[in-house]
């Protein structure tokens, strides 16, 4: 069950969404995956600017093995391609991030963002409609008032469930550079958006103003040495947030100390042995994702080869380091040439903060149990897609004799990257985006 | 711990030597601002009709050079042509995840 040790959890295939295409259409590539706070909804965004929301079906006693499958609930076009003629800048419609707001009424709210514009979407259900208007008939055509002899009171009649998504707010023109993160504050009134050089604070109600809270743009761009790569609010303390950099550092800021948080309250950096430095050192140390634990006591960072867990009370080094795919260290030259070295992998915590997960290549993804220190490599593939089929652990062979079910480093498919994954907030259900397919895995039901 | 680190450094250094052998003019600053500048300029699509027509005249029978593997070239000899620019999507289709 939930929070189990690695040896007790067997992961099974549950569902896969998307088509098996020989050539993948660029627009279908999934670019973000996110469960809402209850895990009832699962949202995906893609390169074509579309959002698809899945809803978990109610569990039925008739089919105990189908532990609440996720079905399509709503889909809409969130962003469209734009061209900024003033700057000769092509703005992609790709959804970089989706973040849910906690549910406060019957409707669901989420933030979705591309490189330049954040939007607040309201997703609501309509299952009744008024019938019996006086001035128009059921088709909506206006009735001639002089022909009306009786008045009637319109009544609400049930109709087929309709799920509507409407854009409630558009937060535009606040970012010169490309937005990489959005994060909802625990006050539920504000959120932040971060680009390469700046972080802005917004109020959900106000779209024509935002406060700049971090600005690392140097006066002379020739002096630029690092950029912001990710940012997130603390889960409970609404004054605290962190942001990571391309140099492998994390800064924690307190908005109470000053309006502009250019001076950090804490600075997390692991000391580097200068004799180990190579051309690749800085590139592979660039942090691609930073996530607070649910408890708020730890942060997790992902760089090219590792996942690290940091204790907020210890700035000089991480408390845990996990090797994701260290065998790639001897492939850095070709990974630099094919640009894979710049791939931005995300990382996630499970609900109890006991297990962390991140993706790799060849549609592999890795889980690390922080308590037992055991890890496992699993694969998202159509071959393992029989209902409730248990996923078999995979292993990469590093030189020497390859065992029968191992795969050698040179056989890995670097075009099959698992960059985006999500973990249900309280159960062992995970969503894994494999290019244009979304896999859902669950732990074994006894 | 020490010997283990030396073993993990060796592959990285070997890879660095491989890269420098292929691209001897690679920037002095390791992972320096060239990468960052390229990142910040993502999406930039310049078109100069003068350059375009001159390039067309010069390269009448030859292939236009494509952006080479040299990552230091932020702008280069590659003149974007109408054929190179990605086609604007004419209609927006529903995601296949919802199918």
Short mmCIF file of C-alpha atoms in Angstrom, two decimals:
data_model
loop_
_atom_site.label_atom_id
_atom_site.label_comp_id
_atom_site.label_asym_id
_atom_site.label_seq_id
_atom_site.Cartn_x
_atom_site.Cartn_y
_atom_site.Cartn_z
CA UNK A 1 0.00 0.00 0.00
CA UNK A 2 0.87 3.66 0.33
CA UNK A 3 4.36 4.43 1.58
CA UNK A 4 5.50 0.84 1.20
CA UNK A 5 9.09 -0.22 0.94
CA UNK A 6 10.41 -0.86 -2.56
CA UNK A 7 10.36 -4.61 -2.21
CA UNK A 8 6.68 -4.61 -1.32
CA UNK A 9 5.49 -2.45 -4.18
CA UNK A 10 4.85 -4.13 -7.49
CA UNK A 11 3.96 -1.69 -10.21
CA UNK A 12 1.37 -2.75 -12.78
CA UNK A 13 0.26 -1.36 -16.06
CA UNK A 14 -3.11 0.30 -15.79
CA UNK A 15 -3.79 2.43 -18.88
CA UNK A 16 -2.13 4.07 -21.86
CA UNK A 17 -3.50 7.13 -23.68
CA UNK A 18 -2.51 8.26 -27.14
CA UNK A 19 -1.91 6.51 -30.44
CA UNK A 20 0.78 4.20 -31.76
CA UNK A 21 2.15 6.26 -34.61
CA UNK A 22 5.22 5.39 -36.61
CA UNK A 23 6.05 9.08 -36.97
CA UNK A 24 5.08 11.29 -34.06
CA UNK A 25 3.41 14.61 -34.90
CA UNK A 26 5.30 17.36 -33.07
CA UNK A 27 2.08 18.79 -31.64
CA UNK A 28 1.25 15.51 -29.88
CA UNK A 29 4.40 15.49 -27.75
CA UNK A 30 3.31 15.76 -24.11
CA UNK A 31 5.09 18.61 -22.37
CA UNK A 32 3.62 18.55 -18.86
CA UNK A 33 1.65 16.20 -16.56
CA UNK A 34 0.02 17.11 -13.25
CA UNK A 35 -2.44 15.53 -10.80
CA UNK A 36 -4.73 17.91 -8.93
CA UNK A 37 -4.62 18.06 -5.11
CA UNK A 38 -7.01 15.16 -4.57
CA UNK A 39 -5.75 13.03 -7.44
CA UNK A 40 -9.22 12.96 -8.92
CA UNK A 41 -8.04 14.83 -12.00
CA UNK A 42 -4.96 14.38 -14.16
CA UNK A 43 -4.02 17.08 -16.66
CA UNK A 44 -1.63 16.94 -19.60
CA UNK A 45 -0.36 19.73 -21.83
CA UNK A 46 1.29 19.23 -25.19
CA UNK A 47 3.43 21.00 -27.76
CA UNK A 48 0.32 21.85 -29.78
CA UNK A 49 -0.94 24.06 -26.94
CA UNK A 50 -3.72 21.66 -25.94
CA UNK A 51 -4.75 20.54 -22.48
CA UNK A 52 -6.44 17.20 -21.84
CA UNK A 53 -7.92 16.51 -18.39
CA UNK A 54 -8.69 12.99 -17.25
CA UNK A 55 -11.00 12.19 -14.36
CA UNK A 56 -10.82 9.12 -12.18
CA UNK A 57 -13.99 7.10 -12.36
CA UNK A 58 -15.82 6.19 -9.17
CA UNK A 59 -14.78 2.78 -7.94
CA UNK A 60 -17.49 0.22 -8.41
CA UNK A 61 -18.05 -2.92 -6.41
CA UNK A 62 -18.81 -4.78 -9.64
CA UNK A 63 -15.31 -4.29 -10.98
CA UNK A 64 -12.93 -4.27 -8.01
CA UNK A 65 -9.90 -4.81 -10.23
CA UNK A 66 -10.45 -1.62 -12.18
CA UNK A 67 -9.23 0.64 -9.44
CA UNK A 68 -10.67 3.86 -10.72
CA UNK A 69 -9.50 4.30 -14.28
CA UNK A 70 -8.88 7.75 -15.70
CA UNK A 71 -11.18 8.82 -18.53
CA UNK A 72 -11.23 11.96 -20.61
CA UNK A 73 -13.09 14.71 -18.77
CA UNK A 74 -12.31 17.83 -20.76
CA UNK A 75 -10.00 18.98 -23.53
CA UNK A 76 -9.35 22.45 -24.86
CA UNK A 77 -6.91 24.60 -26.80
CA UNK A 78 -5.09 26.58 -24.14
CA UNK A 79 -2.50 28.49 -26.16
CA UNK A 80 -1.97 29.21 -29.83
CA UNK A 81 1.19 30.00 -31.78
CA UNK A 82 2.03 33.69 -31.95
CA UNK A 83 4.58 35.87 -33.66
CA UNK A 84 5.89 38.99 -31.98
CA UNK A 85 6.62 41.16 -35.01
CA UNK A 86 8.29 43.86 -32.98
CA UNK A 87 10.97 41.48 -31.72
CA UNK A 88 10.93 38.97 -34.62
CA UNK A 89 10.15 36.36 -32.04
CA UNK A 90 8.21 33.20 -32.69
CA UNK A 91 6.22 32.24 -29.60
CA UNK A 92 5.49 28.55 -29.32
CA UNK A 93 2.12 27.34 -28.15
CA UNK A 94 3.76 24.53 -26.22
CA UNK A 95 2.39 24.21 -22.67
CA UNK A 96 5.42 24.37 -20.41
CA UNK A 97 3.60 23.82 -17.11
CA UNK A 98 0.15 23.20 -15.66
CA UNK A 99 -0.55 23.85 -12.00
CA UNK A 100 -3.86 23.19 -10.28
CA UNK A 101 -5.47 25.47 -7.75
CA UNK A 102 -6.94 23.78 -4.69
CA UNK A 103 -10.64 23.19 -5.16
CA UNK A 104 -12.84 25.73 -3.38
CA UNK A 105 -16.20 25.15 -5.05
CA UNK A 106 -17.77 22.89 -7.64
CA UNK A 107 -15.53 24.17 -10.41
CA UNK A 108 -11.89 23.25 -11.02
CA UNK A 109 -9.24 25.86 -11.73
CA UNK A 110 -5.81 25.44 -13.28
CA UNK A 111 -2.99 27.63 -14.52
CA UNK A 112 -1.38 26.78 -17.84
CA UNK A 113 1.54 28.59 -19.39
CA UNK A 114 3.57 28.73 -22.57
CA UNK A 115 6.80 30.72 -22.96
CA UNK A 116 5.15 34.11 -22.54
CA UNK A 117 1.57 33.99 -21.25
CA UNK A 118 -0.06 32.40 -18.22
CA UNK A 119 -3.78 31.62 -18.31
CA UNK A 120 -6.26 30.72 -15.58
CA UNK A 121 -8.80 28.19 -16.79
CA UNK A 122 -12.09 27.30 -15.14
CA UNK A 123 -13.40 23.82 -15.78
CA UNK A 124 -17.01 23.36 -14.74
CA UNK A 125 -19.88 20.97 -15.26
CA UNK A 126 -23.27 21.74 -16.61
CA UNK A 127 -25.93 19.07 -16.22
CA UNK A 128 -29.08 21.17 -16.25
CA UNK A 129 -30.44 23.71 -18.62
CA UNK A 130 -33.37 26.09 -18.43
CA UNK A 131 -36.33 25.30 -20.65
CA UNK A 132 -39.52 27.16 -21.31
CA UNK A 133 -38.44 30.70 -22.00
CA UNK A 134 -41.19 33.09 -22.94
CA UNK A 135 -39.46 35.21 -25.54
CA UNK A 136 -37.60 32.49 -27.42
CA UNK A 137 -38.42 28.93 -28.40
CA UNK A 138 -36.32 25.85 -27.71
CA UNK A 139 -34.14 26.45 -30.77
CA UNK A 140 -33.31 29.93 -29.57
CA UNK A 141 -35.35 31.68 -32.21
CA UNK A 142 -37.13 34.77 -30.98
CA UNK A 143 -40.84 34.48 -30.60
CA UNK A 144 -43.13 37.23 -31.76
CA UNK A 145 -44.26 38.93 -28.54
CA UNK A 146 -47.65 39.74 -29.99
CA UNK A 147 -48.34 35.99 -30.43
CA UNK A 148 -47.73 35.20 -26.79
CA UNK A 149 -50.91 34.73 -24.81
CA UNK A 150 -49.61 32.97 -21.69
CA UNK A 151 -46.64 33.41 -19.43
CA UNK A 152 -44.72 30.48 -18.11
CA UNK A 153 -41.89 30.10 -15.62
CA UNK A 154 -38.76 28.54 -17.13
CA UNK A 155 -37.70 25.36 -15.35
CA UNK A 156 -34.33 23.63 -15.05
CA UNK A 157 -34.34 20.28 -16.79
CA UNK A 158 -31.53 17.70 -16.67
CA UNK A 159 -29.30 17.40 -19.73
CA UNK A 160 -26.31 15.28 -20.73
CA UNK A 161 -23.29 16.27 -18.73
CA UNK A 162 -21.28 18.96 -20.43
CA UNK A 163 -17.84 19.97 -19.19
CA UNK A 164 -16.84 23.48 -20.15
CA UNK A 165 -13.43 25.06 -19.98
CA UNK A 166 -13.31 28.84 -20.04
CA UNK A 167 -10.31 31.16 -19.78
CA UNK A 168 -10.99 33.34 -16.75
CA UNK A 169 -7.76 35.35 -16.67
CA UNK A 170 -4.93 35.97 -19.11
CA UNK A 171 -1.66 37.14 -17.56
CA UNK A 172 0.34 38.49 -20.48
CA UNK A 173 3.23 40.79 -21.37
CA UNK A 174 5.17 40.32 -18.15
CA UNK A 175 8.06 38.18 -19.38
CA UNK A 176 10.83 39.21 -21.73
CA UNK A 177 12.40 35.77 -21.50
CA UNK A 178 10.91 32.29 -21.57
CA UNK A 179 8.70 31.14 -18.70
CA UNK A 180 9.98 27.88 -17.21
CA UNK A 181 7.89 27.62 -14.02
CA UNK A 182 4.66 28.65 -12.36
CA UNK A 183 3.80 27.96 -8.74
CA UNK A 184 0.60 28.57 -6.77
CA UNK A 185 1.15 30.10 -3.34
CA UNK A 186 -0.27 28.49 -0.21
CA UNK A 187 -2.27 31.67 0.38
CA UNK A 188 -4.31 30.71 -2.72
CA UNK A 189 -4.38 34.39 -3.66
CA UNK A 190 -1.09 34.72 -5.45
CA UNK A 191 1.19 32.74 -7.71
CA UNK A 192 4.59 33.23 -9.29
CA UNK A 193 5.91 32.86 -12.82
CA UNK A 194 9.62 32.49 -13.50
CA UNK A 195 11.59 33.04 -16.71
CA UNK A 196 15.33 32.75 -17.40
CA UNK A 197 16.18 35.96 -15.60
CA UNK A 198 13.17 37.16 -13.62
CA UNK A 199 10.43 35.98 -11.28
CA UNK A 200 7.09 37.78 -11.04
CA UNK A 201 4.41 37.58 -8.38
CA UNK A 202 0.77 37.82 -9.45
CA UNK A 203 -2.56 38.17 -7.75
CA UNK A 204 -5.14 35.90 -9.38
CA UNK A 205 -7.61 38.77 -9.65
CA UNK A 206 -5.26 41.25 -11.31
CA UNK A 207 -3.98 40.69 -14.83
CA UNK A 208 -2.56 44.09 -15.71
CA UNK A 209 0.07 44.19 -12.97
CA UNK A 210 2.60 41.88 -11.46
CA UNK A 211 5.36 42.42 -8.93
CA UNK A 212 8.90 41.57 -9.91
CA UNK A 213 10.44 39.71 -6.98
CA UNK A 214 13.67 38.37 -8.48
CA UNK A 215 15.80 39.96 -11.22
CA UNK A 216 19.17 38.46 -12.05
CA UNK A 217 19.68 40.23 -15.35
CA UNK A 218 23.16 41.80 -15.32
CA UNK A 219 23.55 45.43 -16.44
CA UNK A 220 25.86 44.17 -19.15
CA UNK A 221 24.60 40.99 -20.83
CA UNK A 222 28.19 40.02 -21.61
CA UNK A 223 28.51 39.31 -17.90
CA UNK A 224 25.68 36.79 -17.87
CA UNK A 225 26.85 33.64 -16.14
CA UNK A 226 23.72 31.89 -14.98
CA UNK A 227 19.98 31.72 -15.58
CA UNK A 228 16.96 30.69 -13.50
CA UNK A 229 15.88 27.18 -14.39
CA UNK A 230 12.96 26.43 -12.01
CA UNK A 231 11.09 27.99 -9.10
CA UNK A 232 8.53 26.89 -6.53
CA UNK A 233 6.68 28.23 -3.49
CA UNK A 234 7.00 26.51 -0.12
CA UNK A 235 3.92 24.28 0.41
CA UNK A 236 2.96 25.93 3.73
CA UNK A 237 4.91 29.16 4.24
CA UNK A 238 3.47 31.69 1.84
CA UNK A 239 6.45 34.02 2.21
CA UNK A 240 9.06 31.44 1.14
CA UNK A 241 10.10 30.22 -2.29
CA UNK A 242 13.12 28.65 -3.96
CA UNK A 243 14.65 28.97 -7.39
CA UNK A 244 17.35 26.89 -9.05
CA UNK A 245 20.03 27.94 -11.52
CA UNK A 246 21.98 26.66 -14.51
CA UNK A 247 25.06 26.54 -12.26
CA UNK A 248 23.56 23.91 -9.97
CA UNK A 249 22.68 26.22 -7.09
CA UNK A 250 19.42 26.80 -5.24
CA UNK A 251 18.39 30.01 -3.53
CA UNK A 252 15.69 30.22 -0.89
CA UNK A 253 14.05 33.63 -0.57
CA UNK A 254 11.83 35.21 2.05
CA UNK A 255 9.42 37.82 0.68
CA UNK A 256 9.09 39.41 4.11
CA UNK A 257 12.65 40.71 4.11
CA UNK A 258 12.33 42.95 1.06
CA UNK A 259 10.17 43.62 -1.96
CA UNK A 260 12.90 42.58 -4.38
CA UNK A 261 14.32 39.23 -3.31
CA UNK A 262 17.65 39.51 -5.09
CA UNK A 263 19.39 38.69 -1.84
CA UNK A 264 18.72 35.14 -0.83
CA UNK A 265 17.98 33.99 2.69
CA UNK A 266 19.68 30.65 2.01
CA UNK A 267 22.07 29.47 -0.69
CA UNK A 268 22.39 25.75 -1.42
CA UNK A 269 25.44 24.58 -3.30
CA UNK A 270 27.49 21.41 -3.22
CA UNK A 271 31.22 22.12 -3.20
CA UNK A 272 33.00 20.90 -6.31
CA UNK A 273 36.48 19.48 -6.47
CA UNK A 274 38.21 21.80 -8.97
CA UNK A 275 40.39 18.95 -10.20
CA UNK A 276 37.25 17.15 -11.40
CA UNK A 277 36.19 20.00 -13.59
CA UNK A 278 35.67 19.36 -17.30
CA UNK A 279 34.00 21.16 -20.18
CA UNK A 280 30.80 19.37 -19.29
CA UNK A 281 30.78 20.05 -15.55
CA UNK A 282 28.65 23.17 -15.61
CA UNK A 283 26.25 21.86 -18.25
CA UNK A 284 25.49 18.65 -16.35
CA UNK A 285 25.22 20.49 -13.06
CA UNK A 286 22.43 22.71 -14.41
CA UNK A 287 19.30 22.01 -12.37
CA UNK A 288 16.31 21.15 -14.56
CA UNK A 289 13.71 20.84 -11.79
CA UNK A 290 13.29 21.74 -8.12
CA UNK A 291 10.47 20.43 -5.91
CA UNK A 292 9.62 20.91 -2.25
CA UNK A 293 8.70 17.78 -0.34
CA UNK A 294 5.07 17.64 0.82
CA UNK A 295 6.33 18.19 4.35
CA UNK A 296 8.14 21.35 3.31
CA UNK A 297 11.31 20.21 5.09
CA UNK A 298 13.26 19.14 2.02
CA UNK A 299 13.85 20.15 -1.58
CA UNK A 300 14.71 17.80 -4.39
CA UNK A 301 16.73 18.88 -7.44
CA UNK A 302 17.37 17.13 -10.75
CA UNK A 303 20.48 17.72 -12.80
CA UNK A 304 21.54 15.78 -15.85
CA UNK A 305 22.87 12.67 -14.12
CA UNK A 306 21.53 12.79 -10.54
CA UNK A 307 18.65 13.58 -8.21
CA UNK A 308 19.57 15.26 -4.94
CA UNK A 309 17.63 15.79 -1.73
CA UNK A 310 18.52 18.82 0.37
CA UNK A 311 17.56 19.57 3.95
CA UNK A 312 16.43 23.20 4.21
CA UNK A 313 18.59 23.50 7.31
CA UNK A 314 21.79 22.45 5.57
CA UNK A 315 23.07 24.61 2.75
CA UNK A 316 26.53 23.25 2.15
CA UNK A 317 25.63 19.90 0.61
CA UNK A 318 22.67 17.65 -0.22
CA UNK A 319 21.73 14.99 2.33
CA UNK A 320 21.10 12.40 -0.39
CA UNK A 321 22.36 11.93 -3.95
CA UNK A 322 20.93 9.34 -6.30
CA UNK A 323 22.53 8.30 -9.59
CA UNK A 324 19.94 8.23 -12.34
CA UNK A 325 22.07 7.02 -15.25
CA UNK A 326 25.72 7.48 -14.38
CA UNK A 327 26.72 5.26 -17.34
CA UNK A 328 26.03 8.31 -19.54
CA UNK A 329 29.16 9.97 -18.18
CA UNK A 330 31.21 8.16 -20.82
CA UNK A 331 28.81 9.29 -23.55
CA UNK A 332 28.83 13.02 -22.84
CA UNK A 333 30.57 13.94 -26.09
CA UNK A 334 27.88 12.43 -28.32
CA UNK A 335 25.12 13.57 -25.94
CA UNK A 336 26.46 17.09 -26.36
CA UNK A 337 26.52 16.74 -30.14
CA UNK A 338 22.93 15.53 -30.35
CA UNK A 339 21.78 18.10 -27.78
CA UNK A 340 20.53 15.45 -25.35
CA UNK A 341 22.80 16.89 -22.69
CA UNK A 342 20.40 19.84 -22.55
CA UNK A 343 17.30 17.68 -21.92
CA UNK A 344 15.31 18.91 -18.93
CA UNK A 345 14.15 16.05 -16.76
CA UNK A 346 11.63 16.61 -13.97
CA UNK A 347 11.41 14.82 -10.64
CA UNK A 348 8.56 14.06 -8.24
CA UNK A 349 7.93 12.98 -4.64
CA UNK A 350 5.38 10.37 -3.63
CA UNK A 351 2.68 11.44 -1.20
CA UNK A 352 4.61 10.47 1.92
CA UNK A 353 7.97 11.83 0.65
CA UNK A 354 9.48 8.36 1.06
CA UNK A 355 10.04 7.60 -2.64
CA UNK A 356 11.23 9.87 -5.45
CA UNK A 357 10.88 9.32 -9.17
CA UNK A 358 12.46 10.71 -12.32
CA UNK A 359 12.74 9.78 -15.98
CA UNK A 360 15.59 8.67 -18.21
CA UNK A 361 16.10 7.52 -21.80
CA UNK A 362 14.78 4.48 -23.66
CA UNK A 363 11.43 5.18 -21.97
CA UNK A 364 12.99 4.14 -18.67
CA UNK A 365 12.07 5.82 -15.42
CA UNK A 366 13.67 5.39 -12.02
CA UNK A 367 12.35 5.27 -8.46
CA UNK A 368 14.46 5.66 -5.32
CA UNK A 369 13.25 4.64 -1.88
CA UNK A 370 14.80 7.09 0.56
CA UNK A 371 14.40 4.76 3.54
CA UNK A 372 15.64 1.44 2.20
CA UNK A 373 18.02 3.03 -0.34
CA UNK A 374 16.76 0.57 -2.92
CA UNK A 375 16.08 1.72 -6.45
CA UNK A 376 14.33 0.31 -9.48
CA UNK A 377 14.30 1.01 -13.22
CA UNK A 378 11.00 0.49 -15.02
CA UNK A 379 9.98 0.95 -18.63
CA UNK A 380 6.93 2.55 -20.23
CA UNK A 381 6.33 0.54 -23.36
CA UNK A 382 3.48 -0.95 -25.35
CA UNK A 383 5.04 -4.40 -24.90
CA UNK A 384 4.22 -4.27 -21.18
CA UNK A 385 0.70 -3.03 -21.75
CA UNK A 386 -1.48 -5.93 -20.78
CA UNK A 387 -4.04 -5.00 -18.15
CA UNK A 388 -2.58 -5.35 -14.64
CA UNK A 389 0.66 -6.75 -16.07
CA UNK A 390 3.41 -6.39 -13.49
CA UNK A 391 6.31 -4.24 -14.70
CA UNK A 392 9.58 -6.07 -14.74
CA UNK A 393 12.61 -4.17 -13.47
CA UNK A 394 15.03 -3.22 -16.25
CA UNK A 395 18.78 -3.05 -16.09
CA UNK A 396 21.38 -1.28 -18.18
CA UNK A 397 24.57 -3.18 -18.74
CA UNK A 398 27.75 -1.13 -18.47
CA UNK A 399 30.43 -2.82 -20.52
CA UNK A 400 31.49 -6.38 -19.98
CA UNK A 401 29.17 -9.30 -20.46
CA UNK A 402 25.56 -8.42 -21.07
CA UNK A 403 23.03 -10.67 -19.40
CA UNK A 404 20.07 -11.90 -21.37
CA UNK A 405 17.49 -9.32 -20.23
CA UNK A 406 19.86 -6.41 -19.85
CA UNK A 407 20.27 -3.64 -22.39
CA UNK A 408 23.63 -2.16 -23.28
CA UNK A 409 24.26 1.59 -23.12
CA UNK A 410 24.85 1.75 -26.86
CA UNK A 411 21.44 0.24 -27.56
CA UNK A 412 19.53 2.87 -25.61
CA UNK A 413 17.12 4.94 -27.66
CA UNK A 414 17.84 8.56 -26.79
CA UNK A 415 14.80 9.80 -28.68
CA UNK A 416 12.57 8.06 -26.14
CA UNK A 417 12.88 10.42 -23.19
CA UNK A 418 10.75 10.41 -20.08
CA UNK A 419 10.94 14.07 -19.09
CA UNK A 420 7.58 14.42 -17.32
CA UNK A 421 6.04 12.23 -14.65
CA UNK A 422 3.49 12.74 -11.88
CA UNK A 423 2.63 10.89 -8.66
CA UNK A 424 -0.87 10.80 -7.17
CA UNK A 425 -0.93 12.89 -3.98
CA UNK A 426 -1.92 10.01 -1.68
CA UNK A 427 -1.95 6.72 -3.59
CA UNK A 428 0.56 4.67 -5.53
CA UNK A 429 -0.65 5.76 -8.93
CA UNK A 430 1.80 7.35 -11.34
CA UNK A 431 1.44 9.03 -14.72
CA UNK A 432 4.40 8.80 -17.09
CA UNK A 433 4.60 10.79 -20.33
CA UNK A 434 6.48 8.90 -23.05
CA UNK A 435 6.66 11.34 -25.97
CA UNK A 436 3.07 11.27 -27.27
CA UNK A 437 1.72 8.55 -25.00
CA UNK A 438 0.57 8.83 -21.40
CA UNK A 439 1.03 5.73 -19.27
CA UNK A 440 -0.75 5.20 -15.96
CA UNK A 441 0.68 2.63 -13.58
CA UNK A 442 -0.69 1.51 -10.22
CA UNK A 443 0.58 -0.72 -7.49
CA UNK A 444 -0.73 -4.26 -7.46
CA UNK A 445 -4.15 -4.83 -6.02
CA UNK A 446 -4.32 -7.97 -3.97
CA UNK B 1 35.83 7.69 -1.99
CA UNK B 2 38.89 9.34 -3.54
CA UNK B 3 39.74 6.57 -5.99
CA UNK B 4 36.09 6.22 -6.87
CA UNK B 5 35.95 9.88 -7.81
CA UNK B 6 39.05 9.55 -9.97
CA UNK B 7 37.35 6.71 -11.84
CA UNK B 8 34.24 8.77 -12.49
CA UNK B 9 36.31 11.79 -13.59
CA UNK B 10 38.29 9.86 -16.20
CA UNK B 11 35.33 9.17 -18.51
CA UNK B 12 34.29 12.84 -18.38
CA UNK B 13 37.81 14.03 -19.21
CA UNK B 14 38.06 11.48 -22.01
CA UNK B 15 34.78 12.75 -23.43
CA UNK B 16 36.05 16.32 -23.18
CA UNK B 17 39.19 15.38 -25.12
CA UNK B 18 37.00 13.76 -27.81
CA UNK B 19 34.95 16.92 -28.13
CA UNK B 20 37.96 19.24 -28.29
CA UNK B 21 39.47 17.02 -30.99
CA UNK B 22 36.34 17.42 -33.10
CA UNK B 23 35.80 21.13 -32.45
CA UNK B 24 39.16 22.75 -31.67
CA UNK B 25 37.62 26.23 -31.72
CA UNK B 26 35.15 25.45 -28.96
CA UNK B 27 34.76 28.31 -26.50
CA UNK B 28 37.31 28.80 -23.77
CA UNK B 29 34.69 29.27 -21.09
CA UNK B 30 33.32 25.83 -20.25
CA UNK B 31 29.55 25.85 -20.57
CA UNK B 32 29.75 29.61 -20.56
CA UNK B 33 27.55 32.36 -21.76
CA UNK B 34 27.34 31.09 -25.35
CA UNK B 35 24.89 28.42 -24.22
CA UNK B 36 22.97 30.89 -22.13
CA UNK B 37 22.76 33.41 -24.97
CA UNK B 38 21.47 30.70 -27.27
CA UNK B 39 18.88 29.75 -24.66
CA UNK B 40 17.74 33.33 -24.25
CA UNK B 41 17.46 33.81 -28.01
CA UNK B 42 15.24 30.80 -28.58
CA UNK B 43 12.47 31.60 -31.01
CA UNK B 44 14.32 34.45 -32.70
CA UNK B 45 13.61 34.41 -36.42
CA UNK B 46 15.36 37.15 -38.32
CA UNK B 47 14.73 37.70 -41.99
CA UNK B 48 16.67 40.16 -44.07
CA UNK B 49 15.45 40.33 -47.65
CA UNK B 50 18.76 41.77 -48.84
CA UNK B 51 20.78 38.93 -47.33
CA UNK B 52 18.24 36.45 -48.62
CA UNK B 53 18.41 37.64 -52.22
CA UNK B 54 22.19 37.88 -52.19
CA UNK B 55 22.48 34.40 -50.78
CA UNK B 56 20.09 33.11 -53.42
CA UNK B 57 22.13 34.73 -56.19
CA UNK B 58 25.42 33.43 -54.80
CA UNK B 59 24.16 29.91 -54.25
CA UNK B 60 22.31 29.48 -57.52
CA UNK B 61 23.48 25.95 -58.11
CA UNK B 62 24.65 25.00 -54.66
CA UNK B 63 22.87 23.91 -51.51
CA UNK B 64 22.38 26.60 -48.90
CA UNK B 65 24.54 25.82 -45.86
CA UNK B 66 22.57 24.43 -42.96
CA UNK B 67 23.34 25.26 -39.36
CA UNK B 68 26.46 23.31 -38.54
CA UNK B 69 27.35 21.38 -35.44
CA UNK B 70 29.45 24.24 -34.09
CA UNK B 71 27.42 25.35 -31.09
CA UNK B 72 29.30 28.62 -30.83
CA UNK B 73 27.59 30.02 -33.89
CA UNK B 74 24.64 31.85 -32.45
CA UNK B 75 24.10 33.68 -35.73
CA UNK B 76 25.83 32.25 -38.74
CA UNK B 77 25.93 31.82 -42.45
CA UNK B 78 22.59 30.16 -42.46
CA UNK B 79 20.08 32.55 -43.94
CA UNK B 80 16.55 31.48 -43.13
CA UNK B 81 14.51 30.98 -46.26
CA UNK B 82 10.76 30.72 -46.62
CA UNK B 83 11.20 26.97 -47.13
CA UNK B 84 13.01 26.66 -43.80
CA UNK B 85 10.46 28.43 -41.69
CA UNK B 86 8.02 26.06 -40.07
CA UNK B 87 4.59 26.09 -41.62
CA UNK B 88 1.96 27.91 -39.64
CA UNK B 89 -0.73 25.53 -38.54
CA UNK B 90 -3.86 26.16 -40.55
CA UNK B 91 -6.33 24.33 -38.32
CA UNK B 92 -6.12 23.18 -34.75
CA UNK B 93 -6.96 19.54 -34.18
CA UNK B 94 -8.11 17.80 -31.01
CA UNK B 95 -5.40 15.99 -29.05
CA UNK B 96 -5.12 12.25 -29.73
CA UNK B 97 -5.00 11.67 -25.97
CA UNK B 98 -8.69 12.59 -25.92
CA UNK B 99 -9.54 10.19 -28.75
#
